Coordinates of C-alpha atoms and ligand atoms in Angstrom, one line a residue:
M1 CA 11.4 -24.3 14.6
F2 CA 10.9 -24.3 10.2
N3 CA 12.0 -26.8 8.6
Q4 CA 12.7 -24.5 5.4
L5 CA 12.9 -21.0 4.9
G6 CA 12.2 -19.4 1.3
V7 CA 14.1 -15.7 1.1
I8 CA 13.4 -13.9 -1.9
G9 CA 15.6 -10.8 -2.7
C10 CA 18.8 -11.8 -0.5
G11 CA 20.2 -8.9 0.0
L12 CA 20.6 -6.9 3.1
M13 CA 17.1 -7.5 4.8
G14 CA 16.6 -11.1 3.5
G15 CA 20.4 -12.4 4.1
S16 CA 20.5 -10.8 7.6
F17 CA 17.1 -12.3 8.4
A18 CA 18.1 -15.8 7.5
L19 CA 21.4 -15.9 9.9
A20 CA 19.1 -13.9 13.1
L21 CA 17.1 -17.7 12.1
K22 CA 20.5 -19.8 12.0
R23 CA 22.3 -18.4 15.0
S24 CA 18.8 -18.7 16.8
A25 CA 18.3 -22.8 15.2
L26 CA 15.5 -21.5 14.2
V27 CA 15.4 -24.0 10.5
K28 CA 17.3 -26.1 9.4
R29 CA 17.3 -24.9 5.9
V30 CA 17.4 -21.8 3.4
V31 CA 16.7 -21.1 0.3
G32 CA 17.2 -18.0 -1.1
Y33 CA 16.4 -16.6 -4.5
S34 CA 17.1 -13.0 -5.7
K35 CA 17.0 -11.2 -9.6
S36 CA 20.7 -11.5 -10.0
P37 CA 22.8 -15.0 -10.0
S38 CA 25.8 -13.6 -8.2
T39 CA 23.7 -12.7 -5.1
T40 CA 22.9 -15.7 -4.5
E41 CA 26.3 -17.2 -5.3
R42 CA 27.3 -14.9 -3.0
A43 CA 24.9 -15.7 -0.2
L44 CA 25.8 -19.3 -0.4
R45 CA 29.6 -18.4 0.0
M46 CA 28.8 -17.1 2.5
G47 CA 26.9 -19.6 4.7
V48 CA 23.5 -16.9 4.7
I49 CA 21.2 -19.9 2.4
D50 CA 22.9 -23.6 1.8
G51 CA 21.0 -23.5 -1.6
I52 CA 20.4 -21.5 -5.4
A53 CA 17.0 -21.0 -6.2
D54 CA 16.8 -20.1 -10.2
S55 CA 12.8 -18.5 -9.2
A56 CA 10.8 -17.4 -6.8
L57 CA 8.1 -19.9 -6.9
Q58 CA 11.0 -22.8 -6.2
A59 CA 12.4 -21.0 -3.0
V60 CA 9.0 -21.4 -2.2
A61 CA 8.7 -25.2 -3.2
G62 CA 9.4 -27.4 0.6
S63 CA 9.4 -24.7 2.4
D64 CA 7.5 -23.6 5.7
I65 CA 8.6 -20.0 6.2
V66 CA 9.1 -17.3 3.3
L67 CA 10.3 -14.0 3.7
L68 CA 9.8 -11.9 0.4
A69 CA 13.0 -9.3 1.0
V70 CA 12.3 -7.5 -2.3
P71 CA 11.8 -3.7 -3.4
V72 CA 8.4 -2.5 -1.8
A73 CA 7.8 -2.2 -6.2
A74 CA 8.5 -6.0 -7.1
T75 CA 5.7 -7.4 -4.7
E76 CA 3.1 -7.9 -6.0
T77 CA 4.4 -9.9 -9.4
T78 CA 6.4 -11.6 -6.7
L79 CA 3.2 -12.9 -5.0
K80 CA 1.8 -13.8 -8.3
A81 CA 4.8 -15.6 -9.1
I82 CA 4.5 -17.9 -6.0
R83 CA 0.5 -18.0 -5.2
H84 CA -0.5 -21.4 -7.0
L85 CA 2.7 -23.0 -3.8
V86 CA 1.4 -20.5 -1.1
E87 CA -0.7 -23.3 0.8
P88 CA -2.3 -22.9 4.2
G89 CA -0.6 -23.2 6.9
L90 CA 2.5 -21.3 5.1
L91 CA 4.0 -18.0 6.5
V92 CA 5.0 -15.1 3.9
M93 CA 6.3 -12.4 5.3
D94 CA 7.4 -9.4 4.0
V95 CA 10.0 -7.1 5.5
G96 CA 9.4 -3.3 3.6
S97 CA 9.0 0.0 5.3
T98 CA 5.3 0.5 3.0
K99 CA 1.8 -1.2 4.0
R100 CA -0.7 0.3 2.7
D101 CA 1.0 0.1 -0.7
V102 CA 1.9 -4.0 -0.2
V103 CA -1.5 -4.8 1.3
D104 CA -2.4 -3.8 -1.4
A105 CA -0.4 -5.2 -4.6
A106 CA -0.3 -9.1 -1.6
R107 CA -4.1 -8.4 -2.3
R108 CA -4.2 -8.8 -5.9
G109 CA -1.4 -11.1 -5.7
L110 CA -2.8 -13.8 -3.8
R111 CA -5.9 -12.9 -4.1
E112 CA -7.5 -15.8 -2.4
R113 CA -3.9 -17.5 -0.6
I114 CA -4.0 -13.7 1.1
A115 CA -4.6 -15.4 4.8
S116 CA -0.7 -17.1 4.2
F117 CA 0.4 -13.5 4.2
V118 CA 1.9 -11.2 7.6
P119 CA 2.7 -7.7 6.3
A120 CA 6.2 -7.2 7.9
H121 CA 8.1 -3.5 8.3
P122 CA 11.6 -4.5 11.1
I123 CA 12.9 -1.2 12.2
A124 CA 16.2 -1.3 11.7
G125 CA 18.7 -1.2 8.5
K126 CA 21.9 0.0 7.0
E127 CA 22.5 2.4 4.2
G128 CA 24.8 -0.2 3.5
S129 CA 22.2 -2.5 1.0
G130 CA 22.4 -6.4 -0.5
I131 CA 24.0 -8.8 1.0
Q132 CA 27.6 -7.9 1.5
H133 CA 26.1 -5.8 5.1
A134 CA 23.8 -8.9 5.5
D135 CA 24.1 -8.7 9.8
A136 CA 22.5 -11.6 12.5
A137 CA 21.9 -9.4 14.7
L138 CA 21.0 -7.0 12.6
Y139 CA 16.5 -7.0 13.8
A140 CA 17.9 -7.6 17.3
G141 CA 16.7 -5.4 19.6
R142 CA 14.9 -3.1 17.1
Q143 CA 11.0 -3.2 17.0
V144 CA 8.8 -5.1 13.6
I145 CA 5.3 -3.8 13.6
L146 CA 3.1 -6.0 11.7
T147 CA 0.8 -5.2 9.7
P148 CA -2.3 -8.1 10.2
L149 CA -5.6 -8.2 8.2
A150 CA -8.7 -9.0 8.7
Q151 CA -8.6 -12.3 6.6
T152 CA -4.7 -13.5 7.4
D153 CA -4.5 -17.0 9.4
A154 CA -4.7 -16.2 13.6
T155 CA -2.3 -18.9 13.4
L156 CA 0.4 -17.8 11.5
L157 CA 0.2 -14.3 12.7
Q158 CA 1.1 -16.2 16.2
K159 CA 3.8 -17.4 14.1
A160 CA 5.0 -14.9 13.1
T161 CA 5.6 -12.7 16.0
D162 CA 7.0 -16.1 17.6
V163 CA 9.5 -15.9 14.9
W164 CA 10.7 -12.4 14.8
S165 CA 10.1 -12.2 18.7
A166 CA 13.0 -15.4 18.6
I167 CA 15.7 -13.0 16.9
G168 CA 15.1 -10.5 19.8
A169 CA 12.4 -8.1 18.0
Q170 CA 9.6 -6.6 19.7
V171 CA 6.7 -6.2 17.5
L172 CA 4.6 -4.7 17.5
K173 CA 0.9 -4.5 15.7
M174 CA -1.0 -1.6 13.5
T175 CA -2.7 -1.1 11.2
P176 CA -1.2 -0.5 7.5
E177 CA -3.5 3.0 7.7
N178 CA -1.7 3.8 10.7
H179 CA 1.8 2.5 10.0
D180 CA 2.4 5.1 6.7
S181 CA 1.5 7.5 8.6
A182 CA 4.0 6.9 11.7
F183 CA 6.3 6.0 9.3
A184 CA 6.3 9.3 7.3
A185 CA 6.5 11.6 10.7
V186 CA 9.5 9.4 12.2
S187 CA 11.4 7.0 9.0
H188 CA 10.2 8.2 5.8
L189 CA 10.3 12.1 5.9
P190 CA 13.5 12.9 7.8
H191 CA 15.5 10.7 4.8
L192 CA 13.6 13.0 2.3
L193 CA 15.1 16.1 4.4
A194 CA 18.5 13.8 4.8
F195 CA 18.9 13.8 0.7
A196 CA 17.7 17.4 0.4
Y197 CA 20.3 18.7 2.9
F198 CA 23.1 16.7 1.9
G199 CA 22.0 17.6 -1.8
S200 CA 21.8 21.7 -1.6
V201 CA 25.1 21.8 0.3
L202 CA 27.1 19.5 -2.0
G203 CA 25.4 21.3 -5.3
Q204 CA 27.3 24.3 -4.0
P205 CA 29.5 26.1 -6.2
A206 CA 32.0 25.3 -2.7
G207 CA 30.2 22.6 -2.0
R208 CA 33.2 20.6 -1.9
D209 CA 34.6 23.1 0.4
L210 CA 32.5 23.2 2.7
L211 CA 32.0 18.9 3.8
S212 CA 35.7 19.5 4.5
L213 CA 34.5 21.2 7.2
A214 CA 31.9 19.5 8.3
G215 CA 32.4 17.9 12.0
S216 CA 31.2 15.5 13.8
G217 CA 27.0 17.4 13.7
F218 CA 27.4 17.4 10.0
R219 CA 27.6 13.5 9.6
D220 CA 24.9 12.7 12.3
F221 CA 22.1 15.0 10.6
T222 CA 23.4 13.4 7.5
R223 CA 23.9 9.8 7.2
I224 CA 20.7 7.9 6.3
A225 CA 20.8 10.8 2.8
A226 CA 23.6 7.3 2.3
S227 CA 21.5 5.7 1.8
D228 CA 20.1 3.4 -1.4
P229 CA 18.1 5.9 -3.8
T230 CA 16.1 3.1 -5.5
M231 CA 14.8 2.0 -2.1
W232 CA 13.9 5.2 -1.6
R233 CA 12.8 6.1 -4.6
D234 CA 10.1 3.5 -4.2
V235 CA 9.5 4.1 -0.4
L236 CA 8.4 7.9 -1.2
L237 CA 6.8 7.4 -4.3
A238 CA 4.8 4.7 -2.6
N239 CA 4.2 6.6 0.4
R240 CA 4.1 9.8 -1.1
E241 CA 0.3 11.4 0.7
E242 CA 1.7 10.9 3.9
V243 CA 5.1 12.4 3.7
L244 CA 4.2 15.9 1.6
K245 CA 1.5 16.0 4.7
Q246 CA 5.0 15.5 7.5
S247 CA 6.8 18.1 4.7
Q248 CA 4.6 20.6 5.1
R249 CA 4.3 20.7 8.9
F250 CA 8.1 20.5 8.8
R251 CA 8.1 23.8 6.4
Q252 CA 5.6 24.9 8.7
S253 CA 8.4 24.8 11.7
L254 CA 10.9 25.7 10.1
D255 CA 9.3 29.2 8.5
A256 CA 8.4 29.4 12.9
L257 CA 12.5 29.4 13.0
E258 CA 13.6 31.8 10.2
Q259 CA 10.4 34.5 10.9
V260 CA 11.7 34.6 15.2
M261 CA 14.7 34.9 13.3
L262 CA 13.8 37.3 10.9
A263 CA 12.2 39.3 13.5
G264 CA 15.5 39.3 16.0
N265 CA 13.7 37.6 18.6
G266 CA 16.2 36.0 21.0
A267 CA 13.4 34.8 24.3
A268 CA 10.5 33.9 21.3
L269 CA 13.5 31.6 19.3
Q270 CA 14.8 30.2 21.9
E271 CA 11.5 29.1 23.1
L272 CA 11.5 27.2 20.2
L273 CA 13.9 25.5 20.6
R274 CA 13.7 24.5 24.2
V275 CA 10.9 22.8 23.3
A276 CA 12.2 21.0 21.0
S277 CA 15.5 19.7 22.5
E278 CA 13.9 18.9 25.6
G279 CA 11.6 16.7 23.6
R280 CA 15.2 15.6 22.4
R281 CA 17.1 14.4 24.9
G282 CA 13.6 13.0 26.3
W283 CA 13.0 11.2 24.2
Q284 CA 14.6 7.5 24.3
M285 CA 14.7 5.0 20.9
G286 CA 11.9 2.7 21.1
A287 CA 10.4 4.5 24.3
P288 CA 6.7 5.1 24.1
R289 CA 6.3 8.5 24.5
V290 CA 9.0 11.6 24.9
P291 CA 7.8 14.2 27.5
P292 CA 4.9 16.3 27.2
A293 CA 6.1 20.4 25.6
R294 CA 5.9 22.7 29.1
Ligands
NAP1 P1 18.8 -5.0 -0.6 O1 19.8 -5.2 0.6 O2 19.4 -4.0 -2.5 O3 18.0 -6.3 -1.5 C1 17.2 -6.1 -1.9 C2 17.6 -7.5 -3.1 O4 15.9 -8.3 -3.4 C3 18.7 -7.7 -4.1 O5 19.4 -8.4 -3.7 C4 18.1 -7.4 -5.5 O6 18.8 -8.0 -6.2 C5 16.8 -8.5 -4.9 N1 15.7 -8.1 -5.8 C6 15.4 -7.1 -6.6 N2 14.5 -7.7 -6.7 C7 13.4 -8.2 -6.8 C8 13.4 -9.0 -7.5 N3 11.6 -9.0 -8.3 N4 12.7 -10.8 -7.4 C9 14.1 -11.0 -7.0 N5 15.0 -10.8 -6.3 C10 15.1 -8.9 -5.9 O7 17.7 -3.6 -0.4 P2 17.9 -4.2 1.2 O8 18.1 -2.9 2.7 O9 17.5 -6.0 1.7 O10 15.3 -4.4 1.5 C11 14.9 -4.9 1.4 C12 13.2 -4.6 1.1 O11 13.1 -4.7 2.9 C13 13.3 -2.9 0.5 O12 11.4 -3.8 0.6 C14 12.6 -2.1 1.7 O13 11.4 -1.5 2.2 C15 12.7 -3.1 3.0 N6 13.4 -1.9 4.5 C16 14.9 -2.2 4.2 C17 15.5 -1.2 5.3 C18 16.6 -0.4 4.8 O14 17.2 0.1 6.0 N7 17.7 -0.8 3.5 C19 14.8 -1.0 6.1 C20 13.6 -1.8 6.5 C21 13.0 -2.4 5.3 P3 20.3 -8.6 -6.6 O15 19.6 -10.0 -6.5 O16 20.5 -7.9 -8.2 O17 21.0 -8.3 -6.1

């Protein structure tokens, strides 16, 4: 049980974490700081936080757990602003979608107090951002990746593991490098493709007419194109090397399909589709592996 959670960035992710801790009776009190006072006022009215902090530093004062849930580009400035209240024993986590840049920012921002920082990325979210979408069940049944550093305090790492587990998440540990290369493939590239594809349909002269005809396949495929552009700008830029590598692989896969279509080679086309289709049908979210392609 924590005495006080300090949430810095009272949006979807920060608000959901606060609600989840409250629902599981893991915290006595939550204070929140966000860029806009209207956000913290709303969070207070919604019962997500119990008190408003006027600064990031004030959200840390008296807290024994702090969650940074700001855009990844704001990590360094925020950690610098709170550094002198980051005492040994205080657990500080983030929820950023990229980890190498966050860890570098944390080293610069926290310096000798880096041991308190446990980098985290919950594999959970919604297209709608903002406190109005905060949800106590957002993290239940979802994976949370922790990317501890050599300097991370082992007790705090265990506390981080325990708190995410207590709100129903499954905790995995990875290096920041492995995290960024894996999530370029299974999260960042699909978002890039969804934005590109939706944009290409919408940008056609008859785009709006085409959209009026689209069905559930189109809806499912493009769902994540409605995600927050600011957040995805930051993620795609922060992890651009890995995302561009994955984009190159995707291009090769698309080229292979186009080539067999151009050649009218139905058998080869079917084989490429079969491998993907069987893989997809054998895949379960959160399961360790899909069956190998025949
Ligand atoms: P969000 O709903 O927009 O919340 C972010 C909050 O931080 C907003 O309330 C925002 O502004 C506030 N903020 C922005 N800059 C700030 C600063 N410098 N200091 C204090 N507060 C600041 O976004 P989110 O979806 O929760 O995303 C937060 C983090 O979660 C991002 O790093 C993202 O990579 C990560 N993440 C998101 C998802 C997802 O699906 N959404 C999934 C996994 C990880 P206002 O106070 O003006 O409202």
